[in-house]
mmCIF file of C-alpha atoms in Angstrom:
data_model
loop_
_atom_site.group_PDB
_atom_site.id
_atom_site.type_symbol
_atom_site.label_atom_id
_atom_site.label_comp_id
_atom_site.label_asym_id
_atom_site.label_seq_id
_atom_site.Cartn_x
_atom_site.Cartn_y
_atom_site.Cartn_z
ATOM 1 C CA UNK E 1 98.112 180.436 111.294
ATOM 2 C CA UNK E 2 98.489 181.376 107.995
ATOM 3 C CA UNK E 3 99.669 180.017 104.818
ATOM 4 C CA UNK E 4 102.457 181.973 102.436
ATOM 5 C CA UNK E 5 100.893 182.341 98.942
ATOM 6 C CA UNK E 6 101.808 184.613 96.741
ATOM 7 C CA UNK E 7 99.662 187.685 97.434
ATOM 8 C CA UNK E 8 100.318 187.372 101.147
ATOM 9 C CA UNK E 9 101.462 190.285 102.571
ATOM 10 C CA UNK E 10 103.375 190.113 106.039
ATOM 11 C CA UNK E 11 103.861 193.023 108.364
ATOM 12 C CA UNK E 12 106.267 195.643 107.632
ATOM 13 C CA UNK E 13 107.075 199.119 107.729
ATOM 14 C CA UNK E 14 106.794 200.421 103.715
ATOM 15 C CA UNK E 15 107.588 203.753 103.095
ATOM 16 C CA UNK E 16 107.535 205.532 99.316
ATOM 17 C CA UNK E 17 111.284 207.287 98.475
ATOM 18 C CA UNK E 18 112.805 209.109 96.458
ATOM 19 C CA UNK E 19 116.375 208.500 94.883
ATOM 20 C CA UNK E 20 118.241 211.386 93.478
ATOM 21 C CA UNK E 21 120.616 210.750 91.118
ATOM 22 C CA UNK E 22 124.438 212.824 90.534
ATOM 23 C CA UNK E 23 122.447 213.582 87.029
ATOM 24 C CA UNK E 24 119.340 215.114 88.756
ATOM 25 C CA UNK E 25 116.906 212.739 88.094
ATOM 26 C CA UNK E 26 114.424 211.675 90.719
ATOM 27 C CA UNK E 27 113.616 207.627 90.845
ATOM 28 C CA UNK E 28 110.814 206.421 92.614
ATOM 29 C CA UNK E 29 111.219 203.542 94.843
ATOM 30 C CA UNK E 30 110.053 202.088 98.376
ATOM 31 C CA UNK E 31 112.090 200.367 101.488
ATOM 32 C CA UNK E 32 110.174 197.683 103.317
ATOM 33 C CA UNK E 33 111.517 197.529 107.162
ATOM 34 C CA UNK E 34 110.924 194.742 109.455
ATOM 35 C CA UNK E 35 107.645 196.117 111.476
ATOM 36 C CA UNK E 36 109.451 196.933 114.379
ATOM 37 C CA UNK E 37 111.824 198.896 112.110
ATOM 38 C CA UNK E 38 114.913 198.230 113.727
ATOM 39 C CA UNK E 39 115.250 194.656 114.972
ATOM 40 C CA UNK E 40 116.292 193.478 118.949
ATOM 41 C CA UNK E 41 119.089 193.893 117.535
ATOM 42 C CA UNK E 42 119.058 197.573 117.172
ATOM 43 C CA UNK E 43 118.748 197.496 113.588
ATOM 44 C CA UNK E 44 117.783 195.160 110.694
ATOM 45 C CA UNK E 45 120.311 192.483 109.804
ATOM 46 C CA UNK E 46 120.810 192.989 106.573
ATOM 47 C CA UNK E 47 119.416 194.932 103.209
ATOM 48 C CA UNK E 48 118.676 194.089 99.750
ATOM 49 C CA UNK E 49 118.810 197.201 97.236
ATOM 50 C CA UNK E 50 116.753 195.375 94.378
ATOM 51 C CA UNK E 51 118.058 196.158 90.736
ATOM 52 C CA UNK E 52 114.861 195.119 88.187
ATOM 53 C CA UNK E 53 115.062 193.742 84.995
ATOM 54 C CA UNK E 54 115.000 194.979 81.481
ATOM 55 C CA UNK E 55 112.198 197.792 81.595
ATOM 56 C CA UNK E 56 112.439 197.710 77.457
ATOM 57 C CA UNK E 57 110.716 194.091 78.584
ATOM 58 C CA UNK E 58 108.137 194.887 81.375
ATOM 59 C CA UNK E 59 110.778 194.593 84.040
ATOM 60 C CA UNK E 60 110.209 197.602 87.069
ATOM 61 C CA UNK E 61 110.269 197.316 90.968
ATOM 62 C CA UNK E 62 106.949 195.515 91.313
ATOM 63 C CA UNK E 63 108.339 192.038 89.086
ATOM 64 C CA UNK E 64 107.181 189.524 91.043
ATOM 65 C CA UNK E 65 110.189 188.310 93.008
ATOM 66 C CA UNK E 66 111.251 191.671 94.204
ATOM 67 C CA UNK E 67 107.520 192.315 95.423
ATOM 68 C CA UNK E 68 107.263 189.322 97.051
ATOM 69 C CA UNK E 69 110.899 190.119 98.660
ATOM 70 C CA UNK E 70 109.365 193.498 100.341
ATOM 71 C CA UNK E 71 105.861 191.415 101.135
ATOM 72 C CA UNK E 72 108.381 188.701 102.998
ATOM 73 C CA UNK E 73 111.503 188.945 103.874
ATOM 74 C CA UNK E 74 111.427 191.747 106.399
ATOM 75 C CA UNK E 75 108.684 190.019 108.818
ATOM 76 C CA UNK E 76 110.494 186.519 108.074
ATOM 77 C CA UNK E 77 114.435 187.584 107.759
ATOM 78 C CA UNK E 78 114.802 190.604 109.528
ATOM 79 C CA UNK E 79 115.857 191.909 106.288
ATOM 80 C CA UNK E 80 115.443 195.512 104.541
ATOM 81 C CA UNK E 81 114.198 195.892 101.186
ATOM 82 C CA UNK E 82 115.171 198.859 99.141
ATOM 83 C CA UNK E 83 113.388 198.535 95.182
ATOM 84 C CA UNK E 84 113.110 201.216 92.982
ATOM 85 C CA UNK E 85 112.557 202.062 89.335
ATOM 86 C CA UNK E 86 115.658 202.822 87.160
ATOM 87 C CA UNK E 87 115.862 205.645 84.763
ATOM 88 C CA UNK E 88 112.226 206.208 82.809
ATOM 89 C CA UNK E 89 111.061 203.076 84.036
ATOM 90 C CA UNK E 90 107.001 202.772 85.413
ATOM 91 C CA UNK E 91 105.337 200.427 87.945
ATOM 92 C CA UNK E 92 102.195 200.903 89.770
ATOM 93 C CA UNK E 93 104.407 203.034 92.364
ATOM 94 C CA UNK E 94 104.746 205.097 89.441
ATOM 95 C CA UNK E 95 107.233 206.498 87.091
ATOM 96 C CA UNK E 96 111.099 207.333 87.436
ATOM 97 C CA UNK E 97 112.419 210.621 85.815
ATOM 98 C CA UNK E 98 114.809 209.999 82.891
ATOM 99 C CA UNK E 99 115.258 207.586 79.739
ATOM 100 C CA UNK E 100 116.294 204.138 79.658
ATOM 101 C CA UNK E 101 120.262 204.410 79.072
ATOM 102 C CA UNK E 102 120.638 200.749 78.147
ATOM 103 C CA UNK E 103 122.762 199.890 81.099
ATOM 104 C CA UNK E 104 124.933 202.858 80.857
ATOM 105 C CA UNK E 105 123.640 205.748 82.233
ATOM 106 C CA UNK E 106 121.848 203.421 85.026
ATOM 107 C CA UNK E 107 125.143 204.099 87.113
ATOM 108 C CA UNK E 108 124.068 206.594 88.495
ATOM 109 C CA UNK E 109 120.804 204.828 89.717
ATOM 110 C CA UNK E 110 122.628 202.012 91.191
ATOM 111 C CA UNK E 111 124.494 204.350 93.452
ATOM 112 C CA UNK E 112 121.976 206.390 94.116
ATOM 113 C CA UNK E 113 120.195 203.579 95.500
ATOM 114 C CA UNK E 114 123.046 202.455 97.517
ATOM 115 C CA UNK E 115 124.040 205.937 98.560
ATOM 116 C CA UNK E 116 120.309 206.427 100.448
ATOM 117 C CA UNK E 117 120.818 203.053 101.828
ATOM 118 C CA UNK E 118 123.897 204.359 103.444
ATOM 119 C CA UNK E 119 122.767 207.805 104.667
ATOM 120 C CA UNK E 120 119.871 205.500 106.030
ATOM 121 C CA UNK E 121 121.936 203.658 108.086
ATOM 122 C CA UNK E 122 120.971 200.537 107.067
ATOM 123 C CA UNK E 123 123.899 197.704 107.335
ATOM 124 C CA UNK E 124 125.056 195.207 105.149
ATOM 125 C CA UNK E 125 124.108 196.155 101.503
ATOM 126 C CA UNK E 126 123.921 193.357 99.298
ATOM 127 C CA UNK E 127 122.691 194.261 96.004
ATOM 128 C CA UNK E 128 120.176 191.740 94.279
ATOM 129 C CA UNK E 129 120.120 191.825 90.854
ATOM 130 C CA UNK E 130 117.809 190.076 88.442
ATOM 131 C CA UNK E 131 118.186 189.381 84.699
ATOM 132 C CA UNK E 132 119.325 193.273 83.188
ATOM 133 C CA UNK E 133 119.827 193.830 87.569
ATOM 134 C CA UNK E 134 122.741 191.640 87.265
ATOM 135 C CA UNK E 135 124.228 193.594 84.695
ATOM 136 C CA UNK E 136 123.906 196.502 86.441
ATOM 137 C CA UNK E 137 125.177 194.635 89.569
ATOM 138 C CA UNK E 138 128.119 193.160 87.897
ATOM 139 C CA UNK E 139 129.254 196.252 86.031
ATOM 140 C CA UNK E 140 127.915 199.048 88.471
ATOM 141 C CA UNK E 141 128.072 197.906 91.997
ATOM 142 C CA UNK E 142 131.287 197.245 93.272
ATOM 143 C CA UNK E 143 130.818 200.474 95.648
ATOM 144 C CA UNK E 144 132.544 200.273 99.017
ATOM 145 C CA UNK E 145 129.330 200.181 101.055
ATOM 146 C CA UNK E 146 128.076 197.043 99.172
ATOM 147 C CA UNK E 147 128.901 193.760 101.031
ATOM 148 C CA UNK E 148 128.340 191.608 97.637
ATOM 149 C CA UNK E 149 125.881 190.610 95.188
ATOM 150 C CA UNK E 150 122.756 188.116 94.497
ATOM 151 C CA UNK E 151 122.361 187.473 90.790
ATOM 152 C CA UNK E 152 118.960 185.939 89.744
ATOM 153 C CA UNK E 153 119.115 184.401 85.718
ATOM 154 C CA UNK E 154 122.352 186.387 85.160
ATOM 155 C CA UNK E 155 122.385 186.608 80.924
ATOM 156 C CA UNK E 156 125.981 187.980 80.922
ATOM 157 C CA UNK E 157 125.455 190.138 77.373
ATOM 158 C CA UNK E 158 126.013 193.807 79.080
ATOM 159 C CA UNK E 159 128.444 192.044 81.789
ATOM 160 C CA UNK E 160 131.641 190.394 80.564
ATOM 161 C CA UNK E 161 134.776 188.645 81.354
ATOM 162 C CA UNK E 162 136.326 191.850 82.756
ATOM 163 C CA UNK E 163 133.608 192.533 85.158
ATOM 164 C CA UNK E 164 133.588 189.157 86.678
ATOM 165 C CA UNK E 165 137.612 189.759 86.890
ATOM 166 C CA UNK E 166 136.977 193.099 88.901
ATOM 167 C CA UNK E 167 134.614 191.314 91.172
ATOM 168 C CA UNK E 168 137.322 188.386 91.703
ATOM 169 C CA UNK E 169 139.822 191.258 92.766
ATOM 170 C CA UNK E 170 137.600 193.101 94.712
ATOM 171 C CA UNK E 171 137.162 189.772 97.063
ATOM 172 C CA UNK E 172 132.904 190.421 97.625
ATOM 173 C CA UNK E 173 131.367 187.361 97.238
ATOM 174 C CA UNK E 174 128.295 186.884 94.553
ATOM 175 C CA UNK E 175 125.721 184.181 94.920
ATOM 176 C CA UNK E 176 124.373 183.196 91.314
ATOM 177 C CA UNK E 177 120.877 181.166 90.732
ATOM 178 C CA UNK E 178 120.712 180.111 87.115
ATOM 179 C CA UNK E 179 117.502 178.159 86.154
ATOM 180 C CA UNK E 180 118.045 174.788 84.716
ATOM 181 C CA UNK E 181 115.868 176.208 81.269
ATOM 182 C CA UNK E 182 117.451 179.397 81.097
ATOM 183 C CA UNK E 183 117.002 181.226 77.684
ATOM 184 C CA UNK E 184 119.819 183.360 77.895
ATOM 185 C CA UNK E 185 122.682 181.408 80.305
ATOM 186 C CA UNK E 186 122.291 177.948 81.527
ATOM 187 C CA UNK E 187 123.979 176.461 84.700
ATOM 188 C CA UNK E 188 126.905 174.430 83.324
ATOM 189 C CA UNK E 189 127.935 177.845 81.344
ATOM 190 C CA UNK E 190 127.281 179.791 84.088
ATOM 191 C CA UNK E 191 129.825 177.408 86.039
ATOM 192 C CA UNK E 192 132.209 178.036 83.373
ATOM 193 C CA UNK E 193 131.709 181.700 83.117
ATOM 194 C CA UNK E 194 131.838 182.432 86.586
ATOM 195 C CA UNK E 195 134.744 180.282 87.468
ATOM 196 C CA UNK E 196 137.198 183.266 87.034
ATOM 197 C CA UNK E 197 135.481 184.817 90.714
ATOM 198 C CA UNK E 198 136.793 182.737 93.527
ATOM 199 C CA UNK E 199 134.218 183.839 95.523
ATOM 200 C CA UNK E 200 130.656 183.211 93.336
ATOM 201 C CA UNK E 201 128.468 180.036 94.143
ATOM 202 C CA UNK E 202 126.528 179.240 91.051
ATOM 203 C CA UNK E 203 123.933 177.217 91.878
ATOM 204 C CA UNK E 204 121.726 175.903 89.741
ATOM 205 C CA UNK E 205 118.000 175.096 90.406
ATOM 206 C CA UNK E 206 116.552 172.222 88.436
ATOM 207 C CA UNK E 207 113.047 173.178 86.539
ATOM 208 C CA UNK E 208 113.224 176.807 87.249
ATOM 209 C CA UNK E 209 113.138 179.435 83.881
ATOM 210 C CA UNK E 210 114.043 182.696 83.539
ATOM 211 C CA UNK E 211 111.486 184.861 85.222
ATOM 212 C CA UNK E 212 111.044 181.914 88.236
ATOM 213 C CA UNK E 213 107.221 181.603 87.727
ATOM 214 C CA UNK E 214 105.532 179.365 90.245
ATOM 215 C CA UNK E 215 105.620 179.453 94.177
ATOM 216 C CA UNK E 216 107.970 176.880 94.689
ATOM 217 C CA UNK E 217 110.596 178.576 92.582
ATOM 218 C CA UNK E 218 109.765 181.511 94.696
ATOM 219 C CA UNK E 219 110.550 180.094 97.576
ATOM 220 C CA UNK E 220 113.986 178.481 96.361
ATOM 221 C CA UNK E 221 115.129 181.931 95.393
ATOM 222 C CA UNK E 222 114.309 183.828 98.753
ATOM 223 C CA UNK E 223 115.906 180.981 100.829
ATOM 224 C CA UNK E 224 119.314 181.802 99.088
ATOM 225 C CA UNK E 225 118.659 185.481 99.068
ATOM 226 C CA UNK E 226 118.641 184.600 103.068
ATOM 227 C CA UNK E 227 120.517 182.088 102.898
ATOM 228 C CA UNK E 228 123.378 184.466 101.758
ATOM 229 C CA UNK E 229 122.414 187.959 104.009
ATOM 230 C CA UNK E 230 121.112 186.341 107.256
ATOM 231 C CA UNK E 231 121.431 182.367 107.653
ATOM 232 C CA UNK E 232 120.283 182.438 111.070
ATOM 233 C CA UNK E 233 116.826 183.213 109.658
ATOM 234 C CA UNK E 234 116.235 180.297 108.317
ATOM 235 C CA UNK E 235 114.885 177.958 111.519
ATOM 236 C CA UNK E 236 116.161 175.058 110.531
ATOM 237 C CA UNK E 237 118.901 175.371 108.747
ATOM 238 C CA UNK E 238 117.234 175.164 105.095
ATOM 239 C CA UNK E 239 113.858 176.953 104.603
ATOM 240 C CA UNK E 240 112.382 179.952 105.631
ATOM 241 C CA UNK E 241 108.444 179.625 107.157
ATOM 242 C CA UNK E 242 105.545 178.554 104.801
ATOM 243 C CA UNK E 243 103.202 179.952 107.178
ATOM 244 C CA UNK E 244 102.765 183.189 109.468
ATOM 245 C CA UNK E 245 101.487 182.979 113.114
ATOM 246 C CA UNK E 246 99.255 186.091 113.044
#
C-alpha cells in the first residue's frame, strides 16, 4: 500500500499528441488513459481536456494540478486526461507552434483540443479550465461535444457578463472552485457573478489561494473535478483514495 503524495505517479496509459489547429499550428500535448485504456465498461467514463493558465505567467500543461490530474485521476476515476500547450506556450513536453494571442486566437486551440478528443472517441468532454483556462473555457468552449465546464480560480477579466449569459442559455452546467484568498475573484463575488447561470455551483474552499499550493488543496480540487465527471468514483461518497494498493 501506498501513500498519494504529490510526485506519485499511478498507472496509466500516456501517450505524446499532437493538436492541429484550423490555423495550422501544431500544439503539443499528452492524454493519460486509465491503464487498461478502455474501462469494463468499454471505455473510460469520462474526459478532462485541461486548458492551462496564463503562459505570459509560467502557466503550460505541466502546472501542478493538471499534472497531478494525468498522474491520478485515470488509475483512481476512470477518467481521461487530455493537456496540452496553447499557442507558443513551453513545458518540459516541449513547445507549441504559434504566439500567445491573449485569449483570442486560443480558439482555435480549444477546439482543436476538443475536436481530437472527439475523433478519439473519448465520451463525455468536460473542459477544465484553470485561472486564463477559464477564460478560454467560458468564452471558447461552448462546442457541442463538450458536456460542461470545471473552472479552477476563475478571474473573470477576459470572460464577462455575456459569456456567463451564453453558458446560462446553452443549459451545460459549470462547477466553479474559488479559493477563499483569491487575488483576482473571491467566493462571495464569484456567487454574485455567477448567479446569472442557473446551472454553475460556486463553491468556495476555505484557505485555498490562487494557484492551490499544498496537498490538501490538491485533493479538494480533484474530488470535485470527480465529483462532477464520475461520482461513482469516489468510494464513499466524498473522497477519492489517499493511498494505492500496488
Amino acid at each position: 500500500m501506498t501513500d498519494i503524495r504529490a510526485a506519485t505517479v499511478l498507472p496509466a496509459r500516456r501517450t505524446p499528441i499532437t493538436l492541429t489547429t484550423e490555423d495550422g499550428l501544431r500544439l503539443i500535448g499528452e492524454l493519460a488513459l486509465p491503464e487498461h485504456g478502455l474501462s469494463k465498461h468499454g471505455e473510460p467514463a469520462a474526459t478532462l481536456v485541461c486548458l492551462h493558465p496564463l503562459p505570459t505567467q509560467g502557466g503550460m500543461m505541466d502546472s501542478h494540478i493538471y499534472r497531478k490530474a494525468a498522474y491520478r485521476l485515470p488509475a483512481l476515476a476512470d477518467v481521461a486526461v487530455l493537456r496540452f500547450n496553447t499557442r507558443g506556450t513551453e513545458s518540459e513536453q516541449g513547445k507549441s507552434e504559434g504566439e500567445f494571442g491573449a485569449g483570442e486566437t486560443e480558439r482555435h486551440d480549444v477546439a482543436a483540443a476538443v475536436k481530437y478528443a472527439v475523433d478519439a472517441g473519448l465520451p463525455d468532454i468536460w473542459l477544465l479550465g484553470w485561472s486564463f483556462g477559464t477564460e478560454l473555457t467560458l468564452r471558447w468552449g461552448l462546442l457541442p461535444a463538450v458536456q460542461g465546464g470545471i473552472l479552477l480560480s476563475p478571474p473573470l477579466r477576459r470572460a464577462g457578463d455575456q459569456d456567463l449569459d451564453n453558458w446560462a442559455a446553452s443549459g451545460k452546467p459549470l462547477t466553479v472552485l474559488v479559493p477563499e484568498f483569491d487575488d483576482y475573484l473571491r467566493p462571495d463575488e464569484a456567487r454574485q457573478r455567477f448567479a446569472r447561470v442557473p446551472k454553475a455551483d460556486v463553491i468556495g474552499v476555505p484557505g485555498a489561494k490562487h494557484l492551490w499550493v499544498g496537498e490538501n488543496y490538491v485533493r479538494i480540487v480533484m474530488n470535485e473535478i470527480v465529483r462532477t465527471v464520475n461520482p461513482t468514483a469516489l468510494p464513499d461518497g466524498n473522497a477519492l483514495p489517499t493511498t494505492w494498493d500496488e
